[in-house]
Amino acid sequence: MKIGIPKERREGERRVAASPETIKRYKAIGLEPVVERGAGQGAAIPDDAFAAAGAILADTAAVWQSDIVLKVQRPIDEEMGFLRQGQILIGALDPYMNKDQVEAYARAGISAFAMELLPRTTRAQAMDVLSSQANLAGYKALVDAMAEYPRVLPMMMTAAGTVTPAKVFIVGAGVAGLQAIATAKRMGAVVTATDVRPAAKEEIESLGGKFVGFIPEGAATKGGYARPLTPEEQKKQQEIVAEHLRAQDIVVTTAQVPGRKAPRIITAAMVAGMKPGSILFDMAAESGGNIEGAEPGKTVETENGVKIIGAKNLVSRIAPAATVLYAKNLLNFLQLLIDPKTKELKVDTQDELIKGTLLTQSGSVVHDAFKPAA
Ligand code: NAD
């Protein structure tokens, strides 16, 4: 059975869906990996390294002939033309934002798996692309914000005097936010953070951060995610955040509500109340933005000398590290779909991890969240 790894074609995407290590493992379980020439370039993996691991190097069309295709991002229009009936496509397909494309997968007769929909259970941890990538992104966001910050993070006691530590505030303490907190702590900053889930409050404190804000009643859903706040809760949160922001030097926002636009937490009026030289980094800029005025991939300087940085595919900028983890997540997931004895495909739609990610099968949209009636 052939497993194809195309070069990623979306703008700015430098990751690739396999690594030499996972290629070796695919070979070991009896699959034939076919990698597009140049696929690893952005992630610092030369073709030779894929070939040495046992992959066949091929051109675009040949790679898309494979029984299983592994992707980072969803296919571009040109690649949609390569899909063929019965094929399996696995990637971060971003289905909530691309419902028409989900229908196109069904029309093409493929089984498409969206890795972002994986239930966040203990069993799924090794396959969880959101966690592996958000963890790296949280680190990178803090590092990028720090690079723009015109002062220093740690306290420095020198013969010439003492430099005070920077105050870092993290909004949203999920996987990315917790890594941003840990990174800021390692740099010696004074760290505060907010979230709406009770578990997040404990996690902030366990990393040595101070919790700021309030936990609305029932803000964590059964799936472990946050629900959208009511207008009253939002107002209360904004009042607390506005006051806190006045003293902050670096702010990293990561708040997301799955399947929706990112919640707006910091308004232009709040930014106007901040100190000159402060840095705001919006990790949610691509999904609507937690900060008013944030633009994906841009740095905007306000009249009062505050810089607002909008993230754009942050992990792609640390593609070699992100690829290692992403590729491993897919390897672990793919093993669910292959019978260890016969080495044949076996898609058990009763398995909660398969059911949770499978968008389309045999010409129909099968995922509950995307079925035509939903
Ligand atoms: P996410 O990317 O959906 O959201 C990021 C953070 O923003 C979350 O902590 C969320 O609570 C917070 N948020 C949302 N609205 C907010 C608001 N208005 N104000 C402040 N904060 C707001 O979250 P994620 O990082 O993907 O994690 C989601 C959940 O999954 C968490 O509970 C996490 O602990 C859990 N998780 C579990 C596992 C596992 O193996 N069991 C693995 C990974 C994540």
Tab-separated table of C-alpha atoms and ligand atoms in Angstrom:
chain	number	residue	atom	x	y	z
A	1	MET	CA	0.000	0.000	0.000
A	2	LYS	CA	1.436	3.366	-1.043
A	3	ILE	CA	1.503	6.309	1.315
A	4	GLY	CA	2.080	9.684	-0.350
A	5	ILE	CA	3.644	12.772	1.168
A	6	PRO	CA	3.192	15.798	-1.124
A	7	LYS	CA	5.092	19.058	-0.835
A	8	GLU	CA	2.926	21.612	0.989
A	9	ARG	CA	1.759	24.310	-1.417
A	10	ARG	CA	-0.127	26.792	0.750
A	11	GLU	CA	1.618	30.112	1.096
A	12	GLY	CA	4.078	30.268	3.977
A	13	GLU	CA	3.751	26.588	4.898
A	14	ARG	CA	7.178	25.084	5.505
A	15	ARG	CA	6.237	21.905	7.360
A	16	VAL	CA	5.819	18.487	5.788
A	17	ALA	CA	3.661	15.567	6.920
A	18	ALA	CA	6.467	13.000	7.330
A	19	SER	CA	10.005	12.909	8.659
A	20	PRO	CA	12.818	10.463	7.907
A	21	GLU	CA	11.997	8.822	11.233
A	22	THR	CA	8.341	8.232	10.351
A	23	ILE	CA	9.279	7.054	6.836
A	24	LYS	CA	11.366	4.300	8.445
A	25	ARG	CA	8.424	3.332	10.629
A	26	TYR	CA	6.013	3.239	7.659
A	27	LYS	CA	8.414	0.933	5.848
A	28	ALA	CA	8.637	-1.252	8.963
A	29	ILE	CA	4.864	-1.716	9.046
A	30	GLY	CA	4.829	-2.730	5.384
A	31	LEU	CA	3.789	0.524	3.685
A	32	GLU	CA	5.512	2.050	0.646
A	33	PRO	CA	6.205	5.750	1.323
A	34	VAL	CA	6.365	8.045	-1.717
A	35	VAL	CA	7.648	11.565	-1.031
A	36	GLU	CA	7.399	14.480	-3.448
A	37	ARG	CA	10.792	15.876	-4.440
A	38	GLY	CA	11.579	18.987	-2.411
A	39	ALA	CA	8.807	18.233	0.122
A	40	GLY	CA	11.144	18.548	3.084
A	41	GLN	CA	12.995	21.651	1.947
A	42	GLY	CA	11.158	24.076	4.243
A	43	ALA	CA	11.683	21.786	7.221
A	44	ALA	CA	15.417	21.332	6.542
A	45	ILE	CA	14.969	17.724	5.372
A	46	PRO	CA	16.833	17.085	2.104
A	47	ASP	CA	15.443	14.593	-0.438
A	48	ASP	CA	18.454	12.390	0.299
A	49	ALA	CA	17.395	12.032	3.923
A	50	PHE	CA	13.936	10.814	2.876
A	51	ALA	CA	15.479	8.457	0.314
A	52	ALA	CA	17.961	7.102	2.864
A	53	ALA	CA	15.046	6.373	5.191
A	54	GLY	CA	13.452	4.266	2.449
A	55	ALA	CA	11.081	6.636	0.629
A	56	ILE	CA	10.613	6.670	-3.128
A	57	LEU	CA	11.024	10.225	-4.465
A	58	ALA	CA	8.429	11.216	-7.059
A	59	ASP	CA	6.708	14.130	-8.776
A	60	THR	CA	3.397	15.663	-7.666
A	61	ALA	CA	1.051	13.531	-9.756
A	62	ALA	CA	2.750	10.258	-8.781
A	63	VAL	CA	2.578	11.114	-5.077
A	64	TRP	CA	-1.162	11.813	-5.346
A	65	GLN	CA	-1.669	8.347	-6.850
A	66	SER	CA	-1.024	6.861	-3.396
A	67	ASP	CA	-3.667	4.946	-1.421
A	68	ILE	CA	-3.123	7.204	1.575
A	69	VAL	CA	-2.041	10.864	1.342
A	70	LEU	CA	-0.626	12.683	4.361
A	71	LYS	CA	-0.836	16.461	4.427
A	72	VAL	CA	-0.146	19.310	6.779
A	73	GLN	CA	-2.690	21.768	5.357
A	74	ARG	CA	-5.761	21.085	3.229
A	75	PRO	CA	-5.173	20.542	-0.502
A	76	ILE	CA	-5.096	23.541	-2.848
A	77	ASP	CA	-7.539	23.575	-5.803
A	78	GLU	CA	-5.030	22.008	-8.177
A	79	GLU	CA	-4.453	19.125	-5.750
A	80	MET	CA	-8.212	18.544	-5.371
A	81	GLY	CA	-8.113	17.391	-8.992
A	82	PHE	CA	-5.770	14.547	-8.042
A	83	LEU	CA	-8.150	12.998	-5.489
A	84	ARG	CA	-9.463	9.631	-6.493
A	85	GLN	CA	-12.206	7.379	-5.206
A	86	GLY	CA	-11.329	5.242	-2.194
A	87	GLN	CA	-8.251	7.294	-1.319
A	88	ILE	CA	-7.521	8.280	2.275
A	89	LEU	CA	-6.522	11.863	3.035
A	90	ILE	CA	-5.229	12.807	6.485
A	91	GLY	CA	-4.281	16.332	7.517
A	92	ALA	CA	-5.198	19.463	9.434
A	93	LEU	CA	-8.041	20.103	6.981
A	94	ASP	CA	-9.598	23.055	8.844
A	95	PRO	CA	-13.145	21.839	8.087
A	96	TYR	CA	-15.094	24.435	10.088
A	97	MET	CA	-13.719	27.208	7.915
A	98	ASN	CA	-13.932	25.158	4.691
A	99	LYS	CA	-17.276	23.373	4.657
A	100	ASP	CA	-17.504	23.452	0.837
A	101	GLN	CA	-14.257	21.570	0.624
A	102	VAL	CA	-15.659	18.879	2.957
A	103	GLU	CA	-18.447	18.363	0.418
A	104	ALA	CA	-15.864	18.210	-2.353
A	105	TYR	CA	-14.049	15.387	-0.510
A	106	ALA	CA	-17.360	13.504	-0.405
A	107	ARG	CA	-17.941	14.073	-4.132
A	108	ALA	CA	-14.436	12.790	-4.866
A	109	GLY	CA	-15.290	9.606	-2.938
A	110	ILE	CA	-12.350	9.847	-0.547
A	111	SER	CA	-12.159	9.176	3.191
A	112	ALA	CA	-10.951	12.481	4.610
A	113	PHE	CA	-9.718	12.748	8.206
A	114	ALA	CA	-9.420	16.161	9.896
A	115	MET	CA	-6.832	15.847	12.628
A	116	GLU	CA	-8.049	18.947	14.493
A	117	LEU	CA	-11.271	17.137	15.347
A	118	LEU	CA	-9.509	14.402	17.312
A	119	PRO	CA	-11.171	14.043	20.738
A	120	ARG	CA	-8.756	15.377	23.403
A	121	THR	CA	-8.626	12.099	25.362
A	122	THR	CA	-5.644	10.489	27.049
A	123	ARG	CA	-5.556	7.776	24.363
A	124	ALA	CA	-5.372	10.442	21.639
A	125	GLN	CA	-2.467	12.374	23.159
A	126	ALA	CA	0.216	10.871	20.913
A	127	MET	CA	-1.821	11.809	17.809
A	128	ASP	CA	-2.948	15.234	18.946
A	129	VAL	CA	-1.666	17.688	16.326
A	130	LEU	CA	-3.374	20.647	18.011
A	131	SER	CA	-1.386	20.029	21.177
A	132	SER	CA	1.960	19.292	19.543
A	133	GLN	CA	1.768	22.360	17.316
A	134	ALA	CA	0.182	24.723	19.877
A	135	ASN	CA	2.892	23.868	22.365
A	136	LEU	CA	5.586	24.967	19.895
A	137	ALA	CA	3.537	27.968	18.790
A	138	GLY	CA	3.162	29.174	22.391
A	139	TYR	CA	6.926	29.087	22.795
A	140	LYS	CA	7.511	30.866	19.484
A	141	ALA	CA	4.939	33.580	20.236
A	142	LEU	CA	6.707	34.482	23.451
A	143	VAL	CA	10.119	34.422	21.763
A	144	ASP	CA	8.868	36.662	18.930
A	145	ALA	CA	7.215	39.092	21.352
A	146	MET	CA	10.418	39.187	23.376
A	147	ALA	CA	12.446	39.961	20.238
A	148	GLU	CA	10.297	43.059	19.601
A	149	TYR	CA	10.351	44.170	23.231
A	150	PRO	CA	12.702	47.121	23.613
A	151	ARG	CA	13.662	46.235	27.190
A	152	VAL	CA	14.686	42.969	28.893
A	153	LEU	CA	12.689	40.207	30.571
A	154	PRO	CA	14.700	39.200	33.652
A	155	MET	CA	15.607	41.359	36.586
A	156	MET	CA	19.265	42.364	36.252
A	157	MET	CA	21.180	43.607	39.275
A	158	THR	CA	24.334	45.250	38.034
A	159	ALA	CA	26.935	47.662	39.373
A	160	ALA	CA	25.245	50.360	37.288
A	161	GLY	CA	21.872	49.722	38.852
A	162	THR	CA	18.929	47.335	38.757
A	163	VAL	CA	16.764	46.605	35.730
A	164	THR	CA	13.254	45.546	36.761
A	165	PRO	CA	11.758	42.359	35.293
A	166	ALA	CA	9.168	42.596	32.531
A	167	LYS	CA	5.525	41.959	33.316
A	168	VAL	CA	4.096	39.340	30.953
A	169	PHE	CA	0.360	38.627	30.714
A	170	ILE	CA	-0.984	35.558	28.905
A	171	VAL	CA	-4.634	35.495	27.827
A	172	GLY	CA	-5.945	31.938	27.389
A	173	ALA	CA	-4.009	29.225	29.200
A	174	GLY	CA	-4.608	26.167	27.023
A	175	VAL	CA	-1.723	24.267	25.489
A	176	ALA	CA	-0.158	27.315	23.759
A	177	GLY	CA	-0.768	29.697	26.652
A	178	LEU	CA	0.769	27.365	29.215
A	179	GLN	CA	3.905	27.016	27.093
A	180	ALA	CA	4.066	30.815	26.721
A	181	ILE	CA	3.791	31.114	30.525
A	182	ALA	CA	6.555	28.538	31.041
A	183	THR	CA	8.797	30.273	28.486
A	184	ALA	CA	8.253	33.715	30.049
A	185	LYS	CA	8.973	32.293	33.515
A	186	ARG	CA	12.205	30.736	32.226
A	187	MET	CA	13.209	34.170	30.944
A	188	GLY	CA	12.681	35.656	34.385
A	189	ALA	CA	9.537	37.700	33.720
A	190	VAL	CA	6.777	38.308	36.254
A	191	VAL	CA	3.911	36.312	34.743
A	192	THR	CA	0.149	36.636	35.107
A	193	ALA	CA	-2.490	34.879	33.026
A	194	THR	CA	-6.216	34.563	32.566
A	195	ASP	CA	-8.637	31.946	31.257
A	196	VAL	CA	-12.245	30.989	31.812
A	197	ARG	CA	-11.842	27.286	32.649
A	198	PRO	CA	-11.287	26.324	36.325
A	199	ALA	CA	-8.622	23.737	35.345
A	200	ALA	CA	-6.639	26.457	33.574
A	201	LYS	CA	-6.486	28.543	36.771
A	202	GLU	CA	-4.794	25.660	38.590
A	203	GLU	CA	-2.412	25.036	35.692
A	204	ILE	CA	-1.373	28.708	35.567
A	205	GLU	CA	-0.566	28.582	39.266
A	206	SER	CA	1.300	25.279	38.990
A	207	LEU	CA	3.665	26.956	36.472
A	208	GLY	CA	4.332	29.813	38.871
A	209	GLY	CA	2.019	32.308	37.161
A	210	LYS	CA	-0.571	34.398	38.969
A	211	PHE	CA	-4.201	34.066	37.891
A	212	VAL	CA	-6.033	37.282	37.013
A	213	GLY	CA	-9.723	37.435	36.137
A	214	PHE	CA	-12.771	35.370	36.989
A	215	ILE	CA	-14.121	31.929	36.130
A	216	PRO	CA	-17.688	32.176	34.776
A	217	GLU	CA	-20.147	29.480	35.859
A	218	GLY	CA	-20.033	26.460	33.499
A	219	ALA	CA	-17.445	28.043	31.181
A	220	ALA	CA	-15.797	24.680	30.453
A	221	THR	CA	-17.797	22.392	28.164
A	222	LYS	CA	-17.923	18.595	28.438
A	223	GLY	CA	-15.253	18.334	25.739
A	224	GLY	CA	-12.897	20.358	27.963
A	225	TYR	CA	-13.065	23.484	25.785
A	226	ALA	CA	-14.305	26.953	26.704
A	227	ARG	CA	-17.798	28.096	25.713
A	228	PRO	CA	-18.409	31.622	24.391
A	229	LEU	CA	-18.989	34.135	27.200
A	230	THR	CA	-22.344	35.876	27.639
A	231	PRO	CA	-22.306	39.667	27.002
A	232	GLU	CA	-22.367	40.289	30.794
A	233	GLU	CA	-19.460	37.904	31.405
A	234	GLN	CA	-17.553	39.464	28.536
A	235	LYS	CA	-18.052	42.936	30.004
A	236	LYS	CA	-16.823	41.805	33.403
A	237	GLN	CA	-13.779	40.152	31.843
A	238	GLN	CA	-12.981	43.269	29.804
A	239	GLU	CA	-13.099	45.475	32.875
A	240	ILE	CA	-10.615	43.261	34.737
A	241	VAL	CA	-8.327	42.891	31.719
A	242	ALA	CA	-8.403	46.636	30.898
A	243	GLU	CA	-7.224	47.533	34.386
A	244	HIS	CA	-4.533	44.837	34.414
A	245	LEU	CA	-3.165	45.776	30.958
A	246	ARG	CA	-2.096	49.248	32.079
A	247	ALA	CA	0.887	47.796	33.930
A	248	GLN	CA	1.853	45.056	31.433
A	249	ASP	CA	4.900	45.022	29.131
A	250	ILE	CA	4.231	41.942	26.979
A	251	VAL	CA	0.835	40.374	26.322
A	252	VAL	CA	0.328	37.121	24.408
A	253	THR	CA	-3.269	36.176	23.583
A	254	THR	CA	-4.236	32.618	22.666
A	255	ALA	CA	-7.996	32.431	23.390
A	256	GLN	CA	-10.034	30.219	21.076
A	257	VAL	CA	-13.503	28.706	21.110
A	258	PRO	CA	-13.584	25.702	18.731
A	259	GLY	CA	-15.614	26.162	15.566
A	260	ARG	CA	-16.097	29.894	16.150
A	261	LYS	CA	-14.369	33.173	15.571
A	262	ALA	CA	-11.795	33.833	18.308
A	263	PRO	CA	-13.278	35.903	21.160
A	264	ARG	CA	-12.451	39.632	21.105
A	265	ILE	CA	-10.858	40.296	24.485
A	266	ILE	CA	-8.669	43.376	24.065
A	267	THR	CA	-10.215	46.467	22.479
A	268	ALA	CA	-8.473	49.468	20.889
A	269	ALA	CA	-9.437	51.557	23.941
A	270	MET	CA	-7.613	49.102	26.214
A	271	VAL	CA	-4.527	49.216	23.971
A	272	ALA	CA	-4.640	53.027	24.147
A	273	GLY	CA	-4.317	52.745	27.938
A	274	MET	CA	-1.083	50.723	27.759
A	275	LYS	CA	2.487	51.936	28.295
A	276	PRO	CA	4.604	52.960	25.257
A	277	GLY	CA	6.994	50.160	24.255
A	278	SER	CA	4.543	47.430	25.272
A	279	ILE	CA	4.144	44.464	22.955
A	280	LEU	CA	0.889	42.686	22.183
A	281	PHE	CA	1.108	39.365	20.347
A	282	ASP	CA	-2.169	37.920	19.034
A	283	MET	CA	-1.874	34.191	18.399
A	284	ALA	CA	-5.538	34.123	17.362
A	285	ALA	CA	-5.064	36.776	14.630
A	286	GLU	CA	-5.826	34.286	11.863
A	287	SER	CA	-9.127	33.174	13.378
A	288	GLY	CA	-10.639	36.600	14.016
A	289	GLY	CA	-8.261	38.033	16.591
A	290	ASN	CA	-8.378	38.446	20.371
A	291	ILE	CA	-6.993	41.973	19.942
A	292	GLU	CA	-8.670	44.751	17.995
A	293	GLY	CA	-6.338	45.959	15.252
A	294	ALA	CA	-4.264	42.765	15.002
A	295	GLU	CA	-3.562	41.664	11.434
A	296	PRO	CA	-2.189	38.214	10.585
A	297	GLY	CA	1.488	38.386	9.619
A	298	LYS	CA	1.771	42.117	10.371
A	299	THR	CA	3.124	44.333	13.121
A	300	VAL	CA	1.049	47.447	13.709
A	301	GLU	CA	2.336	50.308	15.859
A	302	THR	CA	-0.316	52.384	17.613
A	303	GLU	CA	-0.214	56.129	18.259
A	304	ASN	CA	0.741	55.541	21.889
A	305	GLY	CA	3.783	53.449	20.870
A	306	VAL	CA	2.368	49.961	21.461
A	307	LYS	CA	3.162	47.249	18.918
A	308	ILE	CA	0.473	44.725	17.999
A	309	ILE	CA	1.848	41.619	16.287
A	310	GLY	CA	-0.585	39.330	14.493
A	311	ALA	CA	0.533	35.702	14.244
A	312	LYS	CA	0.502	33.918	10.915
A	313	ASN	CA	1.213	30.188	10.767
A	314	LEU	CA	3.628	30.561	13.633
A	315	VAL	CA	4.771	26.943	13.743
A	316	SER	CA	5.826	27.097	10.117
A	317	ARG	CA	8.631	29.413	11.237
A	318	ILE	CA	10.000	26.592	13.391
A	319	ALA	CA	9.162	24.005	10.758
A	320	PRO	CA	11.953	21.498	11.480
A	321	ALA	CA	10.779	21.076	15.086
A	322	ALA	CA	7.079	21.252	14.204
A	323	THR	CA	7.502	18.655	11.448
A	324	VAL	CA	9.109	16.095	13.761
A	325	LEU	CA	6.097	16.207	16.102
A	326	TYR	CA	3.400	16.564	13.437
A	327	ALA	CA	4.804	13.643	11.444
A	328	LYS	CA	4.867	11.502	14.573
A	329	ASN	CA	1.252	12.426	15.389
A	330	LEU	CA	0.169	11.233	11.925
A	331	LEU	CA	2.187	8.018	12.223
A	332	ASN	CA	0.451	7.248	15.515
A	333	PHE	CA	-2.949	8.049	14.025
A	334	LEU	CA	-2.390	6.002	10.883
A	335	GLN	CA	-1.624	2.950	12.955
A	336	LEU	CA	-5.272	3.037	14.063
A	337	LEU	CA	-6.335	2.519	10.455
A	338	ILE	CA	-4.125	-0.462	9.664
A	339	ASP	CA	-4.749	-3.998	10.834
A	340	PRO	CA	-1.473	-5.059	12.502
A	341	LYS	CA	-1.843	-8.661	11.288
A	342	THR	CA	-3.006	-8.313	7.688
A	343	LYS	CA	-1.392	-4.852	7.130
A	344	GLU	CA	-4.592	-3.984	5.287
A	345	LEU	CA	-6.681	-0.874	5.839
A	346	LYS	CA	-9.341	-1.305	8.489
A	347	VAL	CA	-11.400	1.802	9.216
A	348	ASP	CA	-13.370	1.004	12.365
A	349	THR	CA	-15.956	3.763	12.421
A	350	GLN	CA	-16.991	2.708	15.942
A	351	ASP	CA	-13.601	3.782	17.297
A	352	GLU	CA	-14.157	7.216	18.896
A	353	LEU	CA	-10.909	8.623	17.478
A	354	ILE	CA	-11.799	7.544	13.944
A	355	LYS	CA	-15.420	8.604	14.276
A	356	GLY	CA	-14.318	11.947	15.699
A	357	THR	CA	-12.045	12.796	12.758
A	358	LEU	CA	-13.653	11.094	9.738
A	359	LEU	CA	-15.352	13.763	7.606
A	360	THR	CA	-16.372	11.811	4.519
A	361	GLN	CA	-16.688	8.202	3.429
A	362	SER	CA	-18.049	6.408	0.341
A	363	GLY	CA	-19.305	9.594	-1.281
A	364	SER	CA	-21.041	11.108	1.766
A	365	VAL	CA	-20.265	13.569	4.530
A	366	VAL	CA	-20.404	11.333	7.630
A	367	HIS	CA	-19.180	13.579	10.452
A	368	ASP	CA	-22.048	14.729	12.681
A	369	ALA	CA	-20.827	18.343	12.696
A	370	PHE	CA	-20.794	18.590	8.884
A	371	LYS	CA	-23.676	16.377	7.686
A	372	PRO	CA	-25.991	18.388	5.404
A	373	ALA	CA	-28.804	18.432	8.002
A	374	ALA	CA	-26.476	19.717	10.783
B	1	NAD	P1	-8.046	26.287	22.647
B	1	NAD	O1	-6.965	26.487	21.639
B	1	NAD	O2	-9.393	25.894	22.182
B	1	NAD	O3	-8.201	27.658	23.482
B	1	NAD	C1	-7.092	28.247	24.104
B	1	NAD	C2	-7.481	28.700	25.484
B	1	NAD	O4	-8.326	29.837	25.391
B	1	NAD	C3	-8.254	27.664	26.300
B	1	NAD	O5	-7.567	27.416	27.503
B	1	NAD	C4	-9.599	28.338	26.525
B	1	NAD	O6	-10.170	27.976	27.771
B	1	NAD	C5	-9.226	29.791	26.465
B	1	NAD	N1	-10.333	30.711	26.249
B	1	NAD	C6	-11.399	30.597	25.428
B	1	NAD	N2	-12.208	31.675	25.528
B	1	NAD	C7	-11.623	32.504	26.434
B	1	NAD	C8	-11.963	33.778	26.949
B	1	NAD	N3	-13.071	34.425	26.590
B	1	NAD	N4	-11.131	34.334	27.849
B	1	NAD	C9	-10.003	33.705	28.242
B	1	NAD	N5	-9.628	32.501	27.781
B	1	NAD	C10	-10.426	31.906	26.883
B	1	NAD	O7	-7.599	25.272	23.774
B	1	NAD	P2	-6.512	24.110	23.750
B	1	NAD	O8	-5.219	24.653	24.143
B	1	NAD	O9	-6.615	23.374	22.468
B	1	NAD	O10	-7.041	23.186	24.931
B	1	NAD	C11	-8.415	22.891	25.046
B	1	NAD	C12	-8.687	21.895	26.135
B	1	NAD	O11	-8.205	20.617	25.805
B	1	NAD	C13	-8.056	22.233	27.438
B	1	NAD	O12	-8.955	21.911	28.456
B	1	NAD	C14	-6.864	21.331	27.499
B	1	NAD	O13	-6.424	21.095	28.811
B	1	NAD	C15	-7.466	20.108	26.890
B	1	NAD	N6	-6.468	19.181	26.380
B	1	NAD	C16	-6.505	17.894	26.826
B	1	NAD	C17	-5.587	16.979	26.389
B	1	NAD	C18	-5.611	15.559	26.877
B	1	NAD	O14	-4.800	14.785	26.497
B	1	NAD	N7	-6.520	15.190	27.722
B	1	NAD	C19	-4.625	17.365	25.470
B	1	NAD	C20	-4.625	18.677	25.027
B	1	NAD	C21	-5.552	19.583	25.468
